[in-house]
PDB file of C-alpha atoms in Angstrom:
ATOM      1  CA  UNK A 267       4.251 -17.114   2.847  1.00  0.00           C
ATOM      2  CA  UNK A 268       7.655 -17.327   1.268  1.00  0.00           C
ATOM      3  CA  UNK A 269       9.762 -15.554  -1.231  1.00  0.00           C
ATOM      4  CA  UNK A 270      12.868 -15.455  -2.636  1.00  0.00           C
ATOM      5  CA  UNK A 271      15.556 -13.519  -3.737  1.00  0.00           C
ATOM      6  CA  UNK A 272      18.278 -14.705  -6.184  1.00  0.00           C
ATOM      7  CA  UNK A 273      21.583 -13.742  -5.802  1.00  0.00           C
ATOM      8  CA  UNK A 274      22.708 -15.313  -9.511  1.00  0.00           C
ATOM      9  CA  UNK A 275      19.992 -14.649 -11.854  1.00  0.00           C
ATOM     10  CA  UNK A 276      20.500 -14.732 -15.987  1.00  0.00           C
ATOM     11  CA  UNK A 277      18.478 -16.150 -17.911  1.00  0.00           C
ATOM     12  CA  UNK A 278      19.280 -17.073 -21.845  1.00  0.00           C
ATOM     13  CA  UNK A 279      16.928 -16.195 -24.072  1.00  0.00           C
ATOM     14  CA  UNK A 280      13.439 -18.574 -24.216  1.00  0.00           C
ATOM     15  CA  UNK A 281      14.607 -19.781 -20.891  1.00  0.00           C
ATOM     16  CA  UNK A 282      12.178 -19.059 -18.071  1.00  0.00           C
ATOM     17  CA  UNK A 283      11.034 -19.740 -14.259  1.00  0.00           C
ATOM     18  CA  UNK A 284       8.017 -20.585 -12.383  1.00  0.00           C
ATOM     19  CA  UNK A 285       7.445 -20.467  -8.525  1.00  0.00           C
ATOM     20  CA  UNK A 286       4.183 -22.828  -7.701  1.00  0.00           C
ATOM     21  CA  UNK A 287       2.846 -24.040  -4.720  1.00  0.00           C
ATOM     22  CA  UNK A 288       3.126 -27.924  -4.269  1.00  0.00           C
ATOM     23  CA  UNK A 289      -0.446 -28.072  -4.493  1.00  0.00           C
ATOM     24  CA  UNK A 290      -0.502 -26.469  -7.672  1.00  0.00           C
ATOM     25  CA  UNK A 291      -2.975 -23.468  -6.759  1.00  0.00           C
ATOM     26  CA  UNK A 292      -0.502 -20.728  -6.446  1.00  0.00           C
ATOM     27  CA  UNK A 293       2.068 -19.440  -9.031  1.00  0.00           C
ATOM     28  CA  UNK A 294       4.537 -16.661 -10.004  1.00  0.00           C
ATOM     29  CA  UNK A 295       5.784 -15.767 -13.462  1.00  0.00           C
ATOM     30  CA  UNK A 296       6.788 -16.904 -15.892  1.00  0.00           C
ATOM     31  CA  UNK A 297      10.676 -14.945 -14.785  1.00  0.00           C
ATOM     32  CA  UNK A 298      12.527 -14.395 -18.508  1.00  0.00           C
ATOM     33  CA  UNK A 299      15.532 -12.844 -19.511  1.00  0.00           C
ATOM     34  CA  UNK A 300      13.303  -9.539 -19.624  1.00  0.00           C
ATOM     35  CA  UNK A 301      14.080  -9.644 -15.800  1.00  0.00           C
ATOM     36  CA  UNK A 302      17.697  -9.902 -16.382  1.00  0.00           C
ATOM     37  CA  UNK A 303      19.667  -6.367 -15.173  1.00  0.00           C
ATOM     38  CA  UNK A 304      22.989  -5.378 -14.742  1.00  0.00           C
ATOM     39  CA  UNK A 305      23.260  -6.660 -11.001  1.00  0.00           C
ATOM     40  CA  UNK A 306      22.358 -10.508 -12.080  1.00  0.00           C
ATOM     41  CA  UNK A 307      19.809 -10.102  -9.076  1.00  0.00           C
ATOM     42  CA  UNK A 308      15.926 -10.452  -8.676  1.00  0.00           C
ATOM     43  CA  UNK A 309      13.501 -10.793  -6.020  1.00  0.00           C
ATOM     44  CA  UNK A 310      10.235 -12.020  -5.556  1.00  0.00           C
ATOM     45  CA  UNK A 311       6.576 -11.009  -5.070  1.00  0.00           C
ATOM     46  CA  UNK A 312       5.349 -13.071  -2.383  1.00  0.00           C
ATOM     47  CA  UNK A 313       3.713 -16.765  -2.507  1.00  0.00           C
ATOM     48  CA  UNK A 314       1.359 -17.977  -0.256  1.00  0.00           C
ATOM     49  CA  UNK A 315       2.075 -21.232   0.655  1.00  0.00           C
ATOM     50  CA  UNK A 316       4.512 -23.020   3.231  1.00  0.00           C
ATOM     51  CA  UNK A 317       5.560 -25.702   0.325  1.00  0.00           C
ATOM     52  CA  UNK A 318       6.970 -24.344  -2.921  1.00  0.00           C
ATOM     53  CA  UNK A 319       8.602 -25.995  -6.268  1.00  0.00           C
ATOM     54  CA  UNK A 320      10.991 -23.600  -8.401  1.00  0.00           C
ATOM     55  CA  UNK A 321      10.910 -24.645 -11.795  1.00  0.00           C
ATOM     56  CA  UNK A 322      13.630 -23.482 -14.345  1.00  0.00           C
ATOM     57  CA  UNK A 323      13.076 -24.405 -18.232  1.00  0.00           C
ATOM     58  CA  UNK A 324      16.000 -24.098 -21.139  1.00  0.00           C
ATOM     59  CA  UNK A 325      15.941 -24.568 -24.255  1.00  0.00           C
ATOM     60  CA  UNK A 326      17.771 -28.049 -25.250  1.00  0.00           C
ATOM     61  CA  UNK A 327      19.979 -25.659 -27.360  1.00  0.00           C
ATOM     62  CA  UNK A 328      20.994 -23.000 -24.553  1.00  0.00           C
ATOM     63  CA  UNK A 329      21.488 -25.543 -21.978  1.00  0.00           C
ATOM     64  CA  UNK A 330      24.108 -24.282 -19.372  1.00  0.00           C
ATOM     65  CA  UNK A 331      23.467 -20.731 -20.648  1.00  0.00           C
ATOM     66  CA  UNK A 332      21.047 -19.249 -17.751  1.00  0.00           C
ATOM     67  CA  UNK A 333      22.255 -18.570 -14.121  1.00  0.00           C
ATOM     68  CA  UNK A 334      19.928 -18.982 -10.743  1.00  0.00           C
ATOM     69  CA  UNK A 335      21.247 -19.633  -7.506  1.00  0.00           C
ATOM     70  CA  UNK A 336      18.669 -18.604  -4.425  1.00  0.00           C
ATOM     71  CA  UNK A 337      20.853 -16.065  -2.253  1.00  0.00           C
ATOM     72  CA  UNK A 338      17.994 -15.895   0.880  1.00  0.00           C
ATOM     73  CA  UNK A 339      14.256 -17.657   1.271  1.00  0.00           C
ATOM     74  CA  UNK A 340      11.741 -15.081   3.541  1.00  0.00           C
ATOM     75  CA  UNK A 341       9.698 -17.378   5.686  1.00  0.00           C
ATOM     76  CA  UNK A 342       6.490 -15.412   6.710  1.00  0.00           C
ATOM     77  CA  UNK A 343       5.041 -16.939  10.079  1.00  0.00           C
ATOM     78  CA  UNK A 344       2.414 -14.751  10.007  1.00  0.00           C
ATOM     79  CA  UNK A 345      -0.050 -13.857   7.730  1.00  0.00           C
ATOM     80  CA  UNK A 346       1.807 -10.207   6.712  1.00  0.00           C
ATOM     81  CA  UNK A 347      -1.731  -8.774   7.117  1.00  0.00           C
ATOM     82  CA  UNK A 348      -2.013 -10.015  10.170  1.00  0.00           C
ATOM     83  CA  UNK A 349       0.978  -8.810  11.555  1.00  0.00           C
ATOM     84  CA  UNK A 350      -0.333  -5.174  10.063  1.00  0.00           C
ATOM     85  CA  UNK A 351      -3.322  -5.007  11.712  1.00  0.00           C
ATOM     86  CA  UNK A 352      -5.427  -5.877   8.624  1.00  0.00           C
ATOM     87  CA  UNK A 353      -7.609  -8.465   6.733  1.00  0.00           C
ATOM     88  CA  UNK A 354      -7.418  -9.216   3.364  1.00  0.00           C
ATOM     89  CA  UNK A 355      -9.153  -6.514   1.397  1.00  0.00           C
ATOM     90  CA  UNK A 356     -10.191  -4.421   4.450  1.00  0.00           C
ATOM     91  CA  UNK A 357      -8.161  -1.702   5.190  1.00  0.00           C
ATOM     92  CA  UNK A 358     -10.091   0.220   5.955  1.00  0.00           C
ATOM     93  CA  UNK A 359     -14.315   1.371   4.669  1.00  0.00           C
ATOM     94  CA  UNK A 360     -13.072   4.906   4.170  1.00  0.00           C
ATOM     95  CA  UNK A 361     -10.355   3.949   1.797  1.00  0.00           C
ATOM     96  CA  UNK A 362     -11.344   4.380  -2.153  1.00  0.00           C
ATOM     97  CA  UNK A 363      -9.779   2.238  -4.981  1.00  0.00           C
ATOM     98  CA  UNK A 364      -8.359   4.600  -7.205  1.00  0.00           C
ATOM     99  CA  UNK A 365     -10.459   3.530  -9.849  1.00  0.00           C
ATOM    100  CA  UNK A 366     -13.566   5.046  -8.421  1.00  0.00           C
ATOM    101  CA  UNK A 367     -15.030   7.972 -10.548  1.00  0.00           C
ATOM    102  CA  UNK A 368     -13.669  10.338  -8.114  1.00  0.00           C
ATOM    103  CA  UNK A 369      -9.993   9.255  -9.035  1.00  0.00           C
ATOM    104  CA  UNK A 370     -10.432   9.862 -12.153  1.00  0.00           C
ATOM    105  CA  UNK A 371      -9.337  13.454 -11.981  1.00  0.00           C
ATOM    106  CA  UNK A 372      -5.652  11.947 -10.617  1.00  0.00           C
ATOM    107  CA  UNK A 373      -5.023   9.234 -13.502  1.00  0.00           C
ATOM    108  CA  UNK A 374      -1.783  10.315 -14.496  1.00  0.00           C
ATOM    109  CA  UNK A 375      -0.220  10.713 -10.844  1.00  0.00           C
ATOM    110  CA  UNK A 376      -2.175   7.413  -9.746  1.00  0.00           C
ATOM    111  CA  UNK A 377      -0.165   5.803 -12.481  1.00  0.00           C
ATOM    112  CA  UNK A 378       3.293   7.042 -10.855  1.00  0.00           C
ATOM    113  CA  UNK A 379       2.322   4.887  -7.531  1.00  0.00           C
ATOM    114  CA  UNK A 380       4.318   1.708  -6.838  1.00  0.00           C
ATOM    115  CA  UNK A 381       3.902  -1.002  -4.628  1.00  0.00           C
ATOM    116  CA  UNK A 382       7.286  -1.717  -3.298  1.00  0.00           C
ATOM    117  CA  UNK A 383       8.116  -5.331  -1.609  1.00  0.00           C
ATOM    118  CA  UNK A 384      11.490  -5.697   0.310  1.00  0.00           C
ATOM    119  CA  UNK A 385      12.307  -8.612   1.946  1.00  0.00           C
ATOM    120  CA  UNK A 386       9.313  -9.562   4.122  1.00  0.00           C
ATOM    121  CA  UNK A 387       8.327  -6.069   4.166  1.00  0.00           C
ATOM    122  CA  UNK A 388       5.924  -3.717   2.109  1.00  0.00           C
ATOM    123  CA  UNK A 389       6.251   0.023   1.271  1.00  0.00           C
ATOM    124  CA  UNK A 390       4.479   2.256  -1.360  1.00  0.00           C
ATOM    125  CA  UNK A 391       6.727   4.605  -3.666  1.00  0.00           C
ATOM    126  CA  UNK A 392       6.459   7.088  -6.489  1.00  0.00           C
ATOM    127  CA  UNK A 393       8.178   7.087  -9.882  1.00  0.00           C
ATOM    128  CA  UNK A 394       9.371  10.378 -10.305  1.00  0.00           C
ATOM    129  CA  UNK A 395      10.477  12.834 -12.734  1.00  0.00           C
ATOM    130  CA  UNK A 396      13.896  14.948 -12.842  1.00  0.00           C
ATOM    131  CA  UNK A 397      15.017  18.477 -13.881  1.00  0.00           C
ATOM    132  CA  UNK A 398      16.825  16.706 -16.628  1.00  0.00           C
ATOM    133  CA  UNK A 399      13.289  15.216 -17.691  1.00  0.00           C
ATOM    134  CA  UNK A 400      15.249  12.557 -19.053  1.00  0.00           C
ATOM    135  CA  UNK A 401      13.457   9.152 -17.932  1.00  0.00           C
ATOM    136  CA  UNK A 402      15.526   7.870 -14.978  1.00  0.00           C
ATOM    137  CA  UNK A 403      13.734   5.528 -13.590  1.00  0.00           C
ATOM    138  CA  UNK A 404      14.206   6.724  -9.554  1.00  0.00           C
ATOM    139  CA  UNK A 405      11.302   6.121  -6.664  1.00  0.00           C
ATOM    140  CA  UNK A 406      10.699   8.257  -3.708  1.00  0.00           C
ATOM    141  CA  UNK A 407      10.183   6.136  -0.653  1.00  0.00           C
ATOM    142  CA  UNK A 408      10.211   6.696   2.911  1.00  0.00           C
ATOM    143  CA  UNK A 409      13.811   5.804   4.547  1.00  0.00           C
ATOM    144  CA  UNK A 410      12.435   3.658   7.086  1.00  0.00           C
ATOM    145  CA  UNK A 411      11.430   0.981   4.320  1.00  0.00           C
ATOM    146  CA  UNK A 412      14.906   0.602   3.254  1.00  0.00           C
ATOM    147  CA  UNK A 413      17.198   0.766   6.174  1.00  0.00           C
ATOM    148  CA  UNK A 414      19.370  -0.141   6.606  1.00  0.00           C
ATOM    149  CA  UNK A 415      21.070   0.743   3.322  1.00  0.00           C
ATOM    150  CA  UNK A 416      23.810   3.037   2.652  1.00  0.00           C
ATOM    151  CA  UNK A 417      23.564   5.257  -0.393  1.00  0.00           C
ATOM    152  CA  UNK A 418      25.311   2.994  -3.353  1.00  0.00           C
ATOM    153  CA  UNK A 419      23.882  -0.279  -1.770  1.00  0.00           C
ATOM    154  CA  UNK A 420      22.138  -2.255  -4.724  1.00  0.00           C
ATOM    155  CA  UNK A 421      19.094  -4.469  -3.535  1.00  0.00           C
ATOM    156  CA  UNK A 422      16.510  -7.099  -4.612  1.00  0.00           C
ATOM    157  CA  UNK A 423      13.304  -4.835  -4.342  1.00  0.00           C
ATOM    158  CA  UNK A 424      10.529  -5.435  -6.316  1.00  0.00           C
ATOM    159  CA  UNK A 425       7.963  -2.881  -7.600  1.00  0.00           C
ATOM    160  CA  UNK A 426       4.570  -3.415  -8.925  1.00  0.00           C
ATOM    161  CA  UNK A 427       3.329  -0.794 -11.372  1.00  0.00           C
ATOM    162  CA  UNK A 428      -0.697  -0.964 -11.753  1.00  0.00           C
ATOM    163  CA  UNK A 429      -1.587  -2.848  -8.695  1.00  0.00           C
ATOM    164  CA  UNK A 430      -4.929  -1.591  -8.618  1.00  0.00           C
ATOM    165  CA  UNK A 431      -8.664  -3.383  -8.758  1.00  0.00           C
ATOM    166  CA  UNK A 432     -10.238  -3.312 -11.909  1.00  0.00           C
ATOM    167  CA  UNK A 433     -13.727  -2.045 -10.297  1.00  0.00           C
ATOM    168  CA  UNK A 434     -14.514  -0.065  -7.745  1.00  0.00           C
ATOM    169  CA  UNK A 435     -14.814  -1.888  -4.141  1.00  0.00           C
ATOM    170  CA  UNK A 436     -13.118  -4.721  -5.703  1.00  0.00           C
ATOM    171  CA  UNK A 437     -11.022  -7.526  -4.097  1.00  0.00           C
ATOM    172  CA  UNK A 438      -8.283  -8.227  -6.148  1.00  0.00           C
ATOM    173  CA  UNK A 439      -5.389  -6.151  -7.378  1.00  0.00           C
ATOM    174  CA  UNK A 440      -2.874  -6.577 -10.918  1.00  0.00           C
ATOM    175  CA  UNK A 441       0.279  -8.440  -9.984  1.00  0.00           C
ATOM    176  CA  UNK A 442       1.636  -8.530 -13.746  1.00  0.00           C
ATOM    177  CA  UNK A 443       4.011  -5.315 -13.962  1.00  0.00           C
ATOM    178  CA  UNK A 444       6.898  -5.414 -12.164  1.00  0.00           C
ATOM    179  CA  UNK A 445      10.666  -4.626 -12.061  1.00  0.00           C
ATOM    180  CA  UNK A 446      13.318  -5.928  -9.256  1.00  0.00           C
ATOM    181  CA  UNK A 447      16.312  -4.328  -8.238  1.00  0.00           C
ATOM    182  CA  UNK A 448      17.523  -0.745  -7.279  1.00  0.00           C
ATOM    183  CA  UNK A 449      20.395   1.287  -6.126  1.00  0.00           C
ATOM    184  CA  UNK A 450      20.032   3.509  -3.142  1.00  0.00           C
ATOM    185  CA  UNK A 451      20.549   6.945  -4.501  1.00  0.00           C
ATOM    186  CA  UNK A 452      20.552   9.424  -1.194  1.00  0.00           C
ATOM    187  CA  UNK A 453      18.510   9.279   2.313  1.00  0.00           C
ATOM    188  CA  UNK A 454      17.970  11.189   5.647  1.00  0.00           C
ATOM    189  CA  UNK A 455      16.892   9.241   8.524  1.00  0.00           C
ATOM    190  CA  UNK A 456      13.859   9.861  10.683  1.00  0.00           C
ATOM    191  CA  UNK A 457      15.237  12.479  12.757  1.00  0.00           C
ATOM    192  CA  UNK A 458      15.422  14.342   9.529  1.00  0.00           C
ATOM    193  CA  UNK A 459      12.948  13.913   6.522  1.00  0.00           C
ATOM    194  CA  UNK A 460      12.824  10.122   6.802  1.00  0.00           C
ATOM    195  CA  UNK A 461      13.210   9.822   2.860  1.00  0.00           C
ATOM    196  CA  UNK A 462      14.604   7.467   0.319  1.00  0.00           C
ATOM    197  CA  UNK A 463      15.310   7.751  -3.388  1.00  0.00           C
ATOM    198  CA  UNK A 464      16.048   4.485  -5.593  1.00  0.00           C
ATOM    199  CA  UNK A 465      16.904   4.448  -9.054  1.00  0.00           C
ATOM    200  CA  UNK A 466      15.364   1.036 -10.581  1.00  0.00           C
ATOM    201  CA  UNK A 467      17.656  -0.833 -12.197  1.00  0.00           C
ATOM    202  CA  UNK A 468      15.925  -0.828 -15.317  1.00  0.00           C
ATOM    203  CA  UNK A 469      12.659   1.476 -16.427  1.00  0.00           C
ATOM    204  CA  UNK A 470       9.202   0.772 -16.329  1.00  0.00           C
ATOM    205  CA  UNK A 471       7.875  -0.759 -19.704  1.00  0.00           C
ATOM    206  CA  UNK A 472       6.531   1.784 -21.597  1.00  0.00           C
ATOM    207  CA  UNK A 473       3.405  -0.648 -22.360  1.00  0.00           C
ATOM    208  CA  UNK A 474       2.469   0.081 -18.957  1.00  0.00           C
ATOM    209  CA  UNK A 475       1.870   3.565 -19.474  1.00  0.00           C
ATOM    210  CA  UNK A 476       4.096   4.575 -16.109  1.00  0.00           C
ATOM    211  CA  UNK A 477       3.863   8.445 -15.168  1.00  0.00           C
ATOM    212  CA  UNK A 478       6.731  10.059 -14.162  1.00  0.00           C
ATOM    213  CA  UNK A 479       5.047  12.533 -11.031  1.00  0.00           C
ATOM    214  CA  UNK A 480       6.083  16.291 -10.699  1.00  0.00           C
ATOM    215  CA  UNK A 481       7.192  17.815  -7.151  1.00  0.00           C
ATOM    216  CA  UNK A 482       7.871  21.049  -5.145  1.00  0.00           C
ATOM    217  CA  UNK A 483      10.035  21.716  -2.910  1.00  0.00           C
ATOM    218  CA  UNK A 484       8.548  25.071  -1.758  1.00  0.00           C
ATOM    219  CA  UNK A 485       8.730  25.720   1.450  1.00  0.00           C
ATOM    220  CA  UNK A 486       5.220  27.722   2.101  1.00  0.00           C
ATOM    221  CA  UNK A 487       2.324  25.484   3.104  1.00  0.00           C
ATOM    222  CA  UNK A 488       0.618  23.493   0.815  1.00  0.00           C
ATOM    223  CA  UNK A 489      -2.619  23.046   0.008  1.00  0.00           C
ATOM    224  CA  UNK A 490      -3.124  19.410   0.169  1.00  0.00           C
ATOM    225  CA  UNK A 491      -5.230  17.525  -2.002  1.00  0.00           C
ATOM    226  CA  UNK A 492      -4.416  13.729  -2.375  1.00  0.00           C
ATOM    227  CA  UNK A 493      -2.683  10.473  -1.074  1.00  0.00           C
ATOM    228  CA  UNK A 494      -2.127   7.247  -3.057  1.00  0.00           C
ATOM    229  CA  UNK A 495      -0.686   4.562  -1.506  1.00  0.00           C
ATOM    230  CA  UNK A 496      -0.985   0.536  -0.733  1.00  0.00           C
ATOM    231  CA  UNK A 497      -2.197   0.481   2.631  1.00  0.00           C
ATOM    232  CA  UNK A 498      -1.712  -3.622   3.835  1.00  0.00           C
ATOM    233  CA  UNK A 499       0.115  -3.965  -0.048  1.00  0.00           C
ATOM    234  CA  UNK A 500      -3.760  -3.659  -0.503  1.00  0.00           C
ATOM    235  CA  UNK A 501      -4.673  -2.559  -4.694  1.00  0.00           C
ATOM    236  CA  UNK A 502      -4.070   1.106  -4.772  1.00  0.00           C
ATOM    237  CA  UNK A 503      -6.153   3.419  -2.391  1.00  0.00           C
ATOM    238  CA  UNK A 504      -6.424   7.438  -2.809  1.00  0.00           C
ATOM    239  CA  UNK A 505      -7.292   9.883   0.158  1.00  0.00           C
ATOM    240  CA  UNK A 506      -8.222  13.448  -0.078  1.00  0.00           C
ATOM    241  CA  UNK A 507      -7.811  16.464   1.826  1.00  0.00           C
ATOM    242  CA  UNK A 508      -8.683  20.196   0.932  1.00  0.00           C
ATOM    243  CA  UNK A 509      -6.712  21.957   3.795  1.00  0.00           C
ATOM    244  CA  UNK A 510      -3.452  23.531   3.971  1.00  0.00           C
ATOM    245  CA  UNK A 511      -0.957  21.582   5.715  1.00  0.00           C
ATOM    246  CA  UNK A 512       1.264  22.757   8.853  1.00  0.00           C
ATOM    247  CA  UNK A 513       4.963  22.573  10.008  1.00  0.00           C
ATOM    248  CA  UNK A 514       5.488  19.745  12.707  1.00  0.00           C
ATOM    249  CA  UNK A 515       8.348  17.259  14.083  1.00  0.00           C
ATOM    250  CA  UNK A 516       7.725  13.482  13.797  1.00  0.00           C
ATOM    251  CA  UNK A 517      11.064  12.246  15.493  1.00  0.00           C
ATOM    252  CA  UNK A 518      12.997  15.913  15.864  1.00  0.00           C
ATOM    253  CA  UNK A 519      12.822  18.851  14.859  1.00  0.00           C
ATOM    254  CA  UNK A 520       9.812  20.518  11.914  1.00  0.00           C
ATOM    255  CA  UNK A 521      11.321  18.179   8.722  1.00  0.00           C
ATOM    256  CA  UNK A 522       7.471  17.072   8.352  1.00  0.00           C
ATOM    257  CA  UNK A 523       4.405  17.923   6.771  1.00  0.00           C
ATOM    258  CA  UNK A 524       1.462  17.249   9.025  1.00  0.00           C
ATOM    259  CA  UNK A 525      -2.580  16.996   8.312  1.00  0.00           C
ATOM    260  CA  UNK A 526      -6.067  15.212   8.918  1.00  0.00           C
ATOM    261  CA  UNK A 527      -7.475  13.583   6.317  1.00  0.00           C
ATOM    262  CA  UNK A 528     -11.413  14.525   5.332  1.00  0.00           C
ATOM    263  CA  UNK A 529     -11.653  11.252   3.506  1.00  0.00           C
ATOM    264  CA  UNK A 530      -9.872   7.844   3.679  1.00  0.00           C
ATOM    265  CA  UNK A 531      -6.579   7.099   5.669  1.00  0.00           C
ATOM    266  CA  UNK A 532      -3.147   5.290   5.845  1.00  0.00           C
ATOM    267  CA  UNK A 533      -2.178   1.755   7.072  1.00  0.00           C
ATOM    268  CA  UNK A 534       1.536  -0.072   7.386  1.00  0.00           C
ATOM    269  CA  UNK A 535       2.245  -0.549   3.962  1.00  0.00           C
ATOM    270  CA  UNK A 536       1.377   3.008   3.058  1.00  0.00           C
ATOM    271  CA  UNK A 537       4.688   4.076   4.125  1.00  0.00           C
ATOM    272  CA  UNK A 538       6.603   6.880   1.313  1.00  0.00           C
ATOM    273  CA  UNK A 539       3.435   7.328  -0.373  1.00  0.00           C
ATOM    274  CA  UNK A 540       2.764  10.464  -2.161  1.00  0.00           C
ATOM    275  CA  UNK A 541       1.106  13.640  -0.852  1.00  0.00           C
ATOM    276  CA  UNK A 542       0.148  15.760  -3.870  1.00  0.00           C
ATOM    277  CA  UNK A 543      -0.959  19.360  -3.085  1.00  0.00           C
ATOM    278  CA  UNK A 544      -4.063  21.197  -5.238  1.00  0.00           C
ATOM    279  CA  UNK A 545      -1.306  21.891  -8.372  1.00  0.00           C
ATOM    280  CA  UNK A 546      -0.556  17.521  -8.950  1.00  0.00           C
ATOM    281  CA  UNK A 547       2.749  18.004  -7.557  1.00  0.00           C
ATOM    282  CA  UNK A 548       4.698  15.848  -4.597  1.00  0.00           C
ATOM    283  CA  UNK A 549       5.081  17.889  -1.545  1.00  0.00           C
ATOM    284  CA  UNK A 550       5.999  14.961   0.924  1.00  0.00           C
ATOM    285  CA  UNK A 551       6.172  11.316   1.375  1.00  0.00           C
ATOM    286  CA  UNK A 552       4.569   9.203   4.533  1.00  0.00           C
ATOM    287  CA  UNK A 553       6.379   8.820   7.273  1.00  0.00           C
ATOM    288  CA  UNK A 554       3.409   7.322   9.653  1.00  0.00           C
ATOM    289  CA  UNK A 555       0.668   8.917  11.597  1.00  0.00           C
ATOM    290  CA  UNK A 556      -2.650   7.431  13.485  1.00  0.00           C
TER     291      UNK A 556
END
């Protein structure tokens, strides 16, 4: 696979690009000046193909207007499911697509669920809301999918709202909602709660219905009742649990949440993904686990 991040990228109104393979059988975008932001920056999804042609249109009028320089090209050797542990599409029988009838009690916090590509890397995240309930667009990820970034470190990550299968058991997953860039807003390393929070550099559009997910920070064991995450950058899985969870150390010291899921599990790619307890609200992020 390749992809590509841009370290110069404005584009003038009516002025867009494609990525295609050279065969013609792979593409991404069309990229517009809707993916302009404030850092002139933007990354790319993925494209699976060792051969690609970037294609950049402008208007005869605008000519000279737009900006794109390529900053860094991600080569992918392997097969980034391979290197996971995975096939395509199977990660796993016991995982559920979230749009199975038994999701549909979760909706709105299924909607908060991002799949988060950095570099050559993949991560899940949550949009979530503030005290301020004022819109900011941050993500809670795990810190181990961003390292290593300093808060106040701007980056080219991309996240895909709605990357879910249409049916349930289905095989492919929504690639058409998505927003690059971010700011690192604060993080603890692994030997402490191993999270990450981002502030996108621009919102979610709010044709894409985005949810903006509660959270406690109580410190009394929760009752656990869901995961969502991308396990592989798979289409959006949910898990489930009806247990109370229990005090444990992942690297040092009890900074973790730990359970046993009755149904479904986690794969690499599921990393920061929410854990909701039985009241809809985030009580923890993934760090890992079997």
């Amino acid at each position: 696979s390749l992809n590509f991040i841009f370290d110069q990228f404005k584009l003038a109104p009516n002025a867009h690009v494609h990525i295609y393979s050279s065969n013609h059988k792979k593409l991404l975008g069309a990229y517009t000046s809707h993916n302009n932001n404030s850092n002139n920056t933007l990354g790319t999804d993925l494209i699976h193909a060792n051969e690609v042609i970037i294609e950049m249109y402008e208007p005869f009028e605008q000519m000279g207007n737009s900006m794109l320089r390529i900053g860094e090209i991600i080569h992918g050797y392997k097969d980034i499911d391979h290197v996971l542990g995975l096939k395509v599409n199977e990660s796993g029988a016991c995982n559920m697509d979230v749009i199975c009838n038994d999701g549909l009690p979760w909706t709105n916090e299924i909607k908060s669920v991002v799949r988060i590509v950095s570099g050559g890397s993949l991560c899940t995240g949550t949009l979530v809301n503030n005290t301020a309930q004022d819109g900011t667009p941050y993500v809670l990820t795990a810190e181990h999918c961003v390292e290593p970034e300093s808060p106040g470190d701007y980056n080219s990550f991309t996240f895909y709202f709605n990357h879910q299968s249409s049916t349930c058991n289905g095989n492919n997953g929504y690639y058409g909602h998505s927003k690059t860039g971010s700011q690192l807003k604060a993080s603890r390393n692994l030997s402490y709660s191993d999270f990450a929070l981002l502030e996108m550099n621009t919102a979610p559009n709010a044709s894409w219905d985005p949810y903006y997910a509660g959270w406690s920070r109580s410190t009394s064991s929760p009752t656990i009742s869901v995961g969502i995450h991308h396990p592989g950058g798979e289409p959006k899985k949910i898990n489930y649990d009806n247990d109370a969870a229990y005090s444990c150390s992942w690297y040092s010291g009890n900074h973790h949440w730990c359970l046993t899921w009755d149904d479904g599990g986690t794969a690499g790619g599921s990393s920061g993904s929410p854990l909701f307890n039985n009241s809809k609200r985030i009580v923890g992020h993934l760090s890992g686990g079997t």
